[in-house]
Coordinates of C-alpha atoms in Angstrom, one line a residue:
M180 CA 113.7 -101.6 -107.4
L181 CA 113.5 -100.9 -103.7
R182 CA 115.7 -103.0 -101.6
G183 CA 117.5 -103.0 -98.3
I184 CA 116.9 -100.3 -95.8
T185 CA 114.7 -98.3 -98.2
K186 CA 112.4 -101.3 -98.8
R187 CA 112.1 -102.0 -95.1
W188 CA 111.3 -98.4 -94.4
M189 CA 108.7 -98.4 -97.1
L190 CA 107.1 -101.6 -95.9
N191 CA 107.3 -100.8 -92.2
T192 CA 107.6 -97.2 -91.2
L193 CA 105.9 -95.6 -94.2
S194 CA 103.0 -98.1 -94.2
V195 CA 102.4 -97.3 -90.5
I196 CA 102.6 -93.6 -91.1
L197 CA 100.2 -93.8 -94.1
T198 CA 97.7 -95.9 -92.1
I199 CA 97.8 -93.3 -89.3
I200 CA 97.4 -90.3 -91.6
I201 CA 94.6 -92.0 -93.6
F202 CA 92.8 -92.8 -90.3
I203 CA 93.2 -89.2 -89.2
V204 CA 91.9 -87.9 -92.5
V205 CA 88.9 -90.2 -92.6
S206 CA 88.1 -89.4 -88.9
L207 CA 88.3 -85.6 -89.6
I208 CA 86.0 -86.0 -92.6
F209 CA 83.4 -87.9 -90.5
F210 CA 83.8 -85.3 -87.8
V211 CA 83.3 -82.4 -90.2
A212 CA 80.2 -84.2 -91.7
Y213 CA 78.9 -84.8 -88.2
I214 CA 79.4 -81.1 -87.2
F215 CA 77.6 -79.8 -90.2
Q216 CA 74.7 -82.3 -90.0
N217 CA 74.4 -81.8 -86.3
G218 CA 74.2 -78.0 -86.9
V219 CA 71.3 -78.6 -89.3
E220 CA 69.6 -80.8 -86.7
Q221 CA 70.1 -78.3 -84.0
S222 CA 68.6 -75.6 -86.2
L223 CA 65.6 -77.7 -87.0
M224 CA 65.2 -78.6 -83.4
S225 CA 65.3 -75.0 -82.1
T226 CA 62.8 -73.9 -84.8
S227 CA 60.4 -76.7 -83.9
N228 CA 60.5 -75.7 -80.3
E229 CA 58.4 -72.7 -81.3
L230 CA 55.4 -75.1 -81.6
S231 CA 55.2 -75.4 -77.9
L232 CA 54.2 -71.7 -77.8
V233 CA 51.8 -71.8 -80.8
F234 CA 49.9 -74.9 -79.8
S235 CA 50.2 -74.7 -76.0
G236 CA 46.9 -75.4 -74.4
Y237 CA 45.4 -76.8 -77.6
T238 CA 42.2 -78.6 -76.7
S239 CA 40.3 -79.2 -80.0
D240 CA 39.9 -82.6 -81.5
S241 CA 38.7 -81.0 -84.8
S242 CA 40.9 -81.5 -87.8
A243 CA 39.5 -78.3 -89.3
A244 CA 40.5 -76.3 -86.2
F245 CA 44.0 -77.8 -86.3
T246 CA 44.4 -76.9 -90.0
A247 CA 43.3 -73.4 -89.4
S248 CA 45.8 -72.9 -86.5
A249 CA 48.5 -74.5 -88.6
R250 CA 47.7 -72.3 -91.6
D251 CA 48.2 -69.2 -89.4
Y252 CA 51.6 -70.5 -88.2
V253 CA 52.7 -71.3 -91.8
E254 CA 51.6 -68.0 -93.1
N255 CA 53.5 -66.1 -90.3
F256 CA 56.6 -68.4 -90.5
D257 CA 59.6 -66.1 -90.8
K258 CA 62.2 -68.6 -91.9
K259 CA 60.7 -69.6 -95.2
E260 CA 64.0 -68.7 -97.1
Q261 CA 66.0 -71.1 -94.9
M262 CA 63.6 -74.1 -94.7
G263 CA 60.2 -75.3 -95.8
V264 CA 57.2 -76.1 -93.5
M265 CA 54.6 -78.8 -94.1
V266 CA 51.4 -79.3 -92.1
I267 CA 50.4 -83.0 -91.7
N268 CA 47.0 -84.2 -90.6
S269 CA 46.4 -87.0 -88.1
A270 CA 46.3 -89.5 -90.9
G271 CA 49.9 -88.6 -91.9
R272 CA 49.0 -86.7 -95.1
V273 CA 50.5 -83.4 -96.0
V274 CA 47.7 -80.8 -96.2
M275 CA 49.6 -77.6 -96.5
T276 CA 53.2 -76.3 -97.3
S277 CA 54.9 -73.0 -97.0
T278 CA 55.7 -73.2 -100.7
G279 CA 52.1 -73.9 -101.7
F280 CA 53.1 -77.2 -103.4
I281 CA 52.0 -80.5 -102.0
P282 CA 54.7 -83.2 -102.4
P283 CA 53.7 -86.2 -104.5
E284 CA 52.2 -89.1 -102.8
D285 CA 55.1 -91.4 -103.7
E286 CA 57.4 -89.1 -101.7
T287 CA 58.3 -91.2 -98.7
F288 CA 59.0 -89.7 -95.3
T289 CA 59.4 -91.9 -92.3
D290 CA 59.7 -89.2 -89.7
F291 CA 55.9 -89.0 -89.0
S292 CA 55.5 -92.7 -88.2
E293 CA 58.8 -92.7 -86.2
A294 CA 57.6 -89.7 -84.1
E295 CA 54.4 -91.6 -83.2
S296 CA 56.3 -94.8 -82.3
N297 CA 59.4 -93.5 -80.4
G298 CA 57.5 -91.8 -77.6
E299 CA 59.5 -88.5 -78.0
G300 CA 57.0 -86.7 -80.2
Y301 CA 59.5 -85.9 -82.9
A302 CA 61.8 -87.7 -85.4
F303 CA 64.4 -86.8 -88.1
W304 CA 64.6 -88.0 -91.6
N305 CA 67.7 -87.7 -93.9
G306 CA 67.7 -88.8 -97.5
K307 CA 66.9 -87.8 -101.1
L308 CA 63.7 -86.4 -102.5
T309 CA 62.2 -87.8 -105.7
S310 CA 63.9 -84.9 -107.5
G311 CA 67.3 -86.3 -106.4
E312 CA 67.9 -83.4 -104.0
S313 CA 69.4 -84.3 -100.6
A314 CA 67.3 -83.1 -97.7
M315 CA 66.8 -83.3 -93.9
S316 CA 63.5 -83.0 -92.2
L317 CA 62.1 -82.9 -88.6
T318 CA 58.5 -83.8 -87.8
R319 CA 57.1 -82.8 -84.5
L320 CA 53.7 -84.1 -83.4
I321 CA 50.9 -81.8 -82.2
T322 CA 48.7 -83.2 -79.4
N323 CA 45.8 -81.8 -77.5
D324 CA 45.4 -81.7 -73.7
A325 CA 44.1 -85.3 -73.7
G326 CA 47.4 -86.4 -75.4
K327 CA 45.7 -87.3 -78.7
T328 CA 47.7 -86.6 -81.9
V329 CA 45.8 -84.1 -84.0
G330 CA 48.5 -83.5 -86.6
A331 CA 52.1 -82.6 -87.1
V332 CA 54.4 -80.0 -88.5
R333 CA 57.4 -80.9 -90.7
Y334 CA 60.4 -78.7 -91.2
I335 CA 62.5 -79.6 -94.2
V336 CA 65.9 -78.2 -95.3
S337 CA 67.9 -78.8 -98.4
M338 CA 71.3 -80.5 -97.7
E339 CA 72.9 -79.6 -100.9
P340 CA 74.7 -76.5 -99.6
V341 CA 75.7 -78.4 -96.5
N342 CA 77.0 -81.3 -98.5
S343 CA 78.9 -78.9 -100.7
R344 CA 80.6 -77.5 -97.6
I345 CA 81.3 -80.9 -96.3
M346 CA 82.9 -81.8 -99.7
L347 CA 84.9 -78.6 -99.6
F348 CA 86.3 -79.2 -96.2
S349 CA 86.8 -82.9 -96.9
G350 CA 88.8 -81.9 -100.0
I351 CA 90.9 -79.5 -97.9
I352 CA 91.5 -82.2 -95.3
I353 CA 92.5 -84.8 -98.0
A354 CA 94.8 -82.2 -99.7
I355 CA 96.5 -81.5 -96.3
G356 CA 96.8 -85.3 -95.7
I357 CA 98.4 -85.7 -99.2
V358 CA 100.8 -82.9 -98.5
I359 CA 101.7 -84.4 -95.1
I360 CA 102.2 -87.8 -96.8
G361 CA 104.3 -86.2 -99.5
L362 CA 106.5 -84.3 -96.9
V363 CA 106.8 -87.5 -94.9
V364 CA 107.9 -89.5 -97.9
L365 CA 110.3 -86.8 -99.1
S366 CA 111.9 -86.3 -95.7
G367 CA 112.0 -90.1 -95.2
I368 CA 113.7 -90.6 -98.6
M369 CA 116.2 -87.9 -97.9
F370 CA 116.9 -89.4 -94.4
I371 CA 117.2 -92.9 -95.8
R372 CA 119.6 -91.6 -98.5
S373 CA 121.6 -89.9 -95.9
I374 CA 122.0 -93.4 -94.3
V375 CA 122.1 -95.6 -97.3
K376 CA 124.6 -93.7 -99.4
P377 CA 127.3 -93.6 -96.7
I378 CA 126.7 -97.2 -95.9
R379 CA 127.0 -98.2 -99.5
R380 CA 130.3 -96.2 -99.7
I381 CA 131.5 -97.9 -96.5
S382 CA 130.4 -101.3 -97.9
E383 CA 132.3 -100.7 -101.2
A384 CA 135.4 -99.5 -99.2
A385 CA 135.2 -102.5 -96.9
A386 CA 135.1 -104.8 -100.0
Q387 CA 138.2 -103.1 -101.4
I388 CA 139.9 -103.2 -98.0
A389 CA 139.1 -107.0 -97.8
Q390 CA 141.0 -107.3 -101.2
G391 CA 144.0 -105.5 -99.7
D392 CA 143.3 -102.0 -101.0
F393 CA 143.7 -100.2 -97.6
S394 CA 143.8 -96.8 -99.4
A395 CA 140.0 -97.2 -99.9
S396 CA 139.4 -95.9 -96.4
E397 CA 140.7 -92.5 -97.4
R398 CA 137.7 -92.2 -99.8
I399 CA 135.2 -92.6 -97.0
E400 CA 133.7 -89.1 -96.3
H401 CA 132.8 -88.1 -92.8
K402 CA 129.8 -85.8 -93.3
Y403 CA 127.7 -86.5 -90.3
D404 CA 128.7 -86.3 -86.6
D405 CA 126.5 -89.2 -85.6
E406 CA 126.5 -93.0 -85.6
I407 CA 127.2 -93.0 -89.4
G408 CA 130.2 -90.7 -88.8
D409 CA 131.4 -93.0 -86.0
L410 CA 131.1 -96.0 -88.4
C411 CA 133.1 -94.1 -91.0
D412 CA 135.8 -93.4 -88.4
A413 CA 135.7 -97.0 -87.2
V414 CA 136.2 -98.4 -90.7
S415 CA 139.0 -95.9 -91.4
D416 CA 140.7 -96.9 -88.1
M417 CA 140.2 -100.5 -88.9
A418 CA 141.8 -100.1 -92.3
K419 CA 144.8 -98.4 -90.8
D420 CA 145.1 -101.1 -88.1
L421 CA 144.8 -103.8 -90.8
Q422 CA 147.4 -102.0 -92.9
T423 CA 149.7 -101.8 -90.0
T424 CA 149.1 -105.4 -89.0
E425 CA 149.6 -106.5 -92.6
Q426 CA 152.9 -104.7 -92.8
M427 CA 153.9 -106.1 -89.4
K428 CA 153.0 -109.6 -90.7
N429 CA 155.0 -109.2 -93.8
D430 CA 157.9 -107.9 -91.8
F431 CA 157.5 -110.9 -89.4
I432 CA 157.5 -113.4 -92.3
S433 CA 160.6 -111.7 -93.7
R434 CA 162.3 -111.8 -90.3
V435 CA 161.4 -115.4 -89.6
S436 CA 162.6 -116.4 -93.1
H437 CA 165.9 -114.7 -92.4
E438 CA 166.1 -116.2 -88.9
L439 CA 165.5 -119.7 -90.4
R440 CA 167.8 -119.2 -93.3
T441 CA 170.8 -118.3 -91.2
P442 CA 171.1 -121.5 -89.1
L443 CA 170.0 -123.6 -92.1
T444 CA 172.8 -122.1 -94.2
A445 CA 175.3 -122.8 -91.4
I446 CA 174.1 -126.4 -90.9
K447 CA 174.1 -127.1 -94.6
G448 CA 177.6 -125.6 -95.1
W449 CA 179.2 -127.6 -92.3
A450 CA 177.3 -130.8 -93.3
E451 CA 178.6 -130.4 -96.9
T452 CA 182.1 -129.7 -95.6
M453 CA 182.1 -132.8 -93.5
Q454 CA 180.5 -134.9 -96.2
L455 CA 182.9 -133.8 -99.0
S456 CA 186.0 -134.3 -96.8
E457 CA 187.8 -137.5 -97.4
R458 CA 187.6 -140.1 -94.6
G459 CA 190.2 -139.4 -92.1
T460 CA 191.4 -136.1 -93.6
L461 CA 189.2 -133.9 -91.4
D462 CA 191.0 -133.1 -88.2
R463 CA 189.3 -133.5 -84.9
R464 CA 189.2 -129.8 -84.1
T465 CA 187.5 -128.9 -87.3
F466 CA 185.1 -131.8 -86.9
D467 CA 184.2 -130.8 -83.3
R468 CA 183.8 -127.2 -84.4
G469 CA 181.5 -128.2 -87.3
M470 CA 179.4 -130.5 -85.1
G471 CA 179.2 -127.7 -82.5
V472 CA 177.9 -125.3 -85.1
I473 CA 175.3 -127.8 -86.3
I474 CA 174.1 -128.6 -82.8
K475 CA 174.0 -124.9 -81.8
E476 CA 172.1 -123.9 -85.0
S477 CA 169.8 -126.9 -84.7
S478 CA 168.9 -125.8 -81.2
R479 CA 168.3 -122.3 -82.5
L480 CA 166.0 -123.7 -85.2
T481 CA 164.2 -125.7 -82.7
S482 CA 163.7 -122.6 -80.5
I483 CA 162.3 -120.6 -83.4
V484 CA 159.9 -123.4 -84.4
E485 CA 158.8 -123.9 -80.8
E486 CA 158.2 -120.2 -80.5
L487 CA 156.1 -120.2 -83.6
L488 CA 154.1 -123.2 -82.5
D489 CA 153.5 -121.6 -79.1
F490 CA 152.3 -118.5 -80.7
G491 CA 149.9 -120.5 -82.9
R492 CA 148.6 -122.4 -79.9
I493 CA 148.0 -119.1 -78.0
Q494 CA 146.2 -117.6 -81.0
S495 CA 143.9 -120.6 -81.4
G496 CA 143.4 -121.0 -77.6
R497 CA 145.1 -124.4 -77.6
M498 CA 147.9 -123.6 -75.1
V499 CA 148.2 -126.5 -72.5
L500 CA 149.5 -125.8 -69.0
M501 CA 150.9 -128.6 -66.9
N502 CA 150.3 -126.9 -63.6
E503 CA 151.9 -127.9 -60.3
K504 CA 153.4 -126.3 -57.2
I505 CA 156.9 -125.1 -58.2
D506 CA 159.8 -123.3 -56.6
I507 CA 160.0 -120.2 -58.7
L508 CA 163.4 -119.2 -57.2
A509 CA 165.0 -122.5 -58.3
E510 CA 163.6 -122.3 -61.8
F511 CA 164.8 -118.8 -62.3
D512 CA 168.3 -119.6 -60.8
E513 CA 168.7 -122.5 -63.3
T514 CA 167.8 -120.3 -66.2
V515 CA 170.3 -117.7 -65.1
Y516 CA 172.9 -120.4 -64.8
M517 CA 172.2 -121.6 -68.4
L518 CA 173.0 -118.1 -69.7
K519 CA 176.1 -117.3 -67.7
D520 CA 178.5 -118.8 -70.3
R521 CA 176.8 -116.9 -73.1
A522 CA 177.0 -113.6 -71.1
A523 CA 180.7 -114.2 -70.5
E524 CA 181.3 -114.9 -74.2
E525 CA 179.6 -111.7 -75.2
E526 CA 181.5 -109.8 -72.5
I527 CA 178.3 -108.8 -70.6
H528 CA 178.2 -108.7 -66.8
L529 CA 175.2 -110.9 -65.7
L530 CA 174.6 -110.0 -62.1
Y531 CA 172.4 -112.2 -59.9
D532 CA 172.5 -113.1 -56.2
E533 CA 170.1 -115.8 -55.2
P534 CA 168.2 -114.8 -52.1
E535 CA 168.9 -116.9 -49.0
A536 CA 165.3 -116.7 -47.7
V537 CA 162.8 -119.4 -48.5
F538 CA 160.0 -118.2 -50.9
P539 CA 156.5 -119.6 -51.0
P540 CA 155.6 -121.8 -54.0
V541 CA 153.9 -120.7 -57.2
Y542 CA 151.2 -122.7 -59.0
G543 CA 152.0 -123.1 -62.7
D544 CA 153.8 -124.8 -65.6
R545 CA 157.5 -124.9 -64.9
N546 CA 158.5 -125.3 -68.5
R547 CA 156.4 -122.4 -69.7
L548 CA 157.6 -120.2 -66.9
R549 CA 161.2 -121.1 -67.7
Q550 CA 160.4 -120.2 -71.3
V551 CA 159.4 -116.7 -70.1
F552 CA 162.6 -116.3 -68.0
L553 CA 164.7 -117.4 -71.0
N554 CA 162.9 -115.0 -73.3
I555 CA 163.4 -112.0 -70.9
L556 CA 167.0 -112.7 -70.2
D557 CA 167.8 -113.5 -73.8
N558 CA 166.3 -110.1 -74.9
A559 CA 168.3 -108.3 -72.1
L560 CA 171.6 -109.9 -73.4
K561 CA 170.7 -109.4 -77.0
Y562 CA 170.1 -105.6 -76.7
T563 CA 173.0 -105.0 -74.2
P564 CA 176.4 -104.0 -75.8
K565 CA 179.8 -105.4 -74.8
G566 CA 180.8 -104.3 -71.3
G567 CA 177.1 -103.7 -70.4
V568 CA 175.3 -105.0 -67.4
V569 CA 172.3 -107.2 -67.0
A570 CA 171.0 -107.4 -63.4
A571 CA 168.3 -109.8 -62.1
Q572 CA 166.7 -110.1 -58.7
V573 CA 163.8 -112.0 -57.1
I574 CA 161.7 -110.1 -54.5
Y575 CA 159.3 -111.3 -52.0
S576 CA 158.1 -108.8 -49.4
K577 CA 156.0 -109.2 -46.2
D578 CA 154.4 -105.9 -47.2
D579 CA 153.0 -107.6 -50.3
P580 CA 152.9 -111.3 -49.4
D581 CA 150.5 -112.3 -52.2
V582 CA 153.0 -111.9 -55.0
I583 CA 156.6 -112.7 -56.0
K584 CA 158.4 -110.4 -58.4
I585 CA 161.3 -111.0 -60.7
I586 CA 163.0 -107.9 -62.0
V587 CA 165.5 -107.9 -64.9
T588 CA 167.3 -104.7 -65.7
D589 CA 169.8 -104.1 -68.6
S590 CA 171.9 -101.2 -69.7
G591 CA 171.1 -101.7 -73.4
C592 CA 169.8 -99.3 -76.0
G593 CA 166.4 -99.1 -74.5
I594 CA 163.0 -98.7 -76.2
S595 CA 161.6 -95.4 -77.5
A596 CA 158.4 -93.9 -76.0
E597 CA 156.7 -94.5 -79.4
D598 CA 157.6 -98.2 -79.5
L599 CA 157.2 -99.0 -75.8
P600 CA 153.3 -99.4 -75.8
R601 CA 153.5 -101.9 -78.7
V602 CA 156.4 -104.1 -77.9
K603 CA 154.1 -106.9 -76.6
E604 CA 152.0 -106.9 -79.7
K605 CA 152.2 -109.8 -82.1
F606 CA 154.6 -109.3 -85.0
Y607 CA 155.8 -106.0 -83.6
K608 CA 159.6 -105.5 -83.5
A609 CA 161.0 -102.2 -82.3
N610 CA 164.6 -102.7 -83.3
Q611 CA 165.0 -104.1 -86.8
N612 CA 168.8 -104.3 -86.5
V613 CA 168.7 -107.1 -83.9
G614 CA 167.8 -110.7 -84.8
G615 CA 164.6 -112.3 -83.5
S616 CA 161.1 -113.1 -84.8
G617 CA 159.3 -110.4 -82.9
I618 CA 156.8 -112.7 -81.2
G619 CA 158.8 -113.7 -78.1
L620 CA 157.4 -111.0 -75.9
A621 CA 153.8 -111.6 -77.1
V622 CA 154.2 -115.3 -76.2
A623 CA 155.8 -114.5 -72.8
D624 CA 153.1 -112.0 -72.0
E625 CA 150.3 -114.4 -72.8
I626 CA 151.9 -117.2 -70.7
M627 CA 152.1 -114.7 -67.8
N628 CA 148.4 -113.9 -68.3
L629 CA 147.5 -117.6 -68.3
H630 CA 149.2 -117.8 -64.9
N631 CA 147.2 -114.8 -63.6
G632 CA 150.5 -112.8 -63.5
S633 CA 151.8 -109.8 -65.4
L634 CA 154.7 -108.7 -67.5
E635 CA 155.5 -105.0 -67.3
I636 CA 158.2 -103.1 -69.2
E637 CA 159.8 -99.8 -68.3
S638 CA 162.3 -98.3 -70.7
G639 CA 163.8 -95.2 -72.1
E640 CA 165.8 -94.8 -75.2
G641 CA 169.5 -94.9 -74.4
V642 CA 169.0 -95.7 -70.7
G643 CA 168.2 -99.4 -70.7
T644 CA 165.1 -101.5 -70.0
T645 CA 163.5 -103.0 -66.8
V646 CA 161.2 -105.9 -67.1
T647 CA 159.1 -106.9 -64.0
L648 CA 157.4 -110.3 -63.8
T649 CA 154.7 -110.6 -61.1
F650 CA 153.5 -114.1 -59.9
P651 CA 150.6 -114.8 -57.5
V652 CA 151.7 -116.9 -54.5
Y653 CA 150.2 -120.4 -54.3
K654 CA 147.2 -120.7 -52.0
E655 CA 145.7 -123.9 -50.7
G656 CA 142.9 -125.2 -53.0
E657 CA 144.1 -123.3 -56.0
E658 CA 144.7 -126.5 -58.0
K659 CA 140.9 -127.2 -57.7
A660 CA 140.1 -124.0 -59.5
L661 CA 142.7 -124.7 -62.3
P662 CA 143.4 -128.4 -62.6
E663 CA 146.5 -129.8 -64.2
N664 CA 146.6 -130.6 -67.9
V665 CA 143.8 -128.2 -68.6
K666 CA 143.4 -127.0 -72.2
L667 CA 143.2 -123.2 -72.2

């Protein structure tokens, strides 16, 4: 059963082509028939023109005189093998023929009466004789000098040979039309198959890919360098991307599970220790240490969960910004201050000198921007070894007064050239040996985009990493374009 593209092609394109071809074939058949019939008419007309010479200056009103003159013309007629000649008197009766046989009275010819009535002096007739033979005749009136009709001469030709030729040529035209239709159908089916088969294979592969079998893309053949070939490549690339994303997602789930398990284990362990200890037997130092671990790991859990929630909000477009004019320098200075103790504990030199100049304000969400600062500085400390250096600076230049830049540079392990273009992708994590969910940079980059800013990373393996945050300076009226508490 025909369906899909093949059915639409049969119903639409093929039906139009068939209609056009049939119209052309029918038109050609009518044209051929017209050409042959017109040829016979022209032959009869040219032969009848001889009468103007034979009966020119004819003055007699006598029927006998006309019959005698017509007999001489019939006897000397030199085309008897091609057509017959009949002499008709003024009453419309045949009185003489070139064959010697008078047609029966029930033989009806309308050309004589039409020639008398049409004013042209001649008329054609085309039909069948009583014998069943097709024929064409031309009757031309003979008039005397006074304009009175004294008789007529009829030329008659059998149309059987002409009709046979018309049928022959019509058959040839029909055969050619059938061949053309056959070629069109054959080429169309081959063309449709060249489209349908690859699409079916792609559809089957896509169904398998949807079920998780990403190797199905390897079975898609790229035979044609056209749109079908492009579609094959697109599906193959999509399958590879999905496979990579699926792997990244699985790794992400594994990492997040591990990240959640570690603080939960610590919290549970210390909680059980404190619960099982007899009242008053747990010394203050151990108690404070346990509570400190619980509080620290709880904060870590909260940070991970918030990061996941933020990522979910960004993915679904539900991130809410509480925009206001803020002092970007003060927010960044406070974030650096929060991490100084951690840097000291990890024996990392955190270098930052707050500029003395007054910077213009930035329009944005202070909590979200602080989240970005914290993520960037946290990554810098995380990937920098003991004795390493993390340097931060805030730059505002009169040469570029529309933006404020925050640059954080570390002397850590750096990022390879292969991983660098993808570090801001969701789920992607370049270094699997360091803790983290792998979505922090993706969230930070999206927050920067929501603030019409940018997050750029430059790095080299073994030479450290430099992160540049660029913020547009606040301009009067900007809060009208992006009101506070807007759901983005």
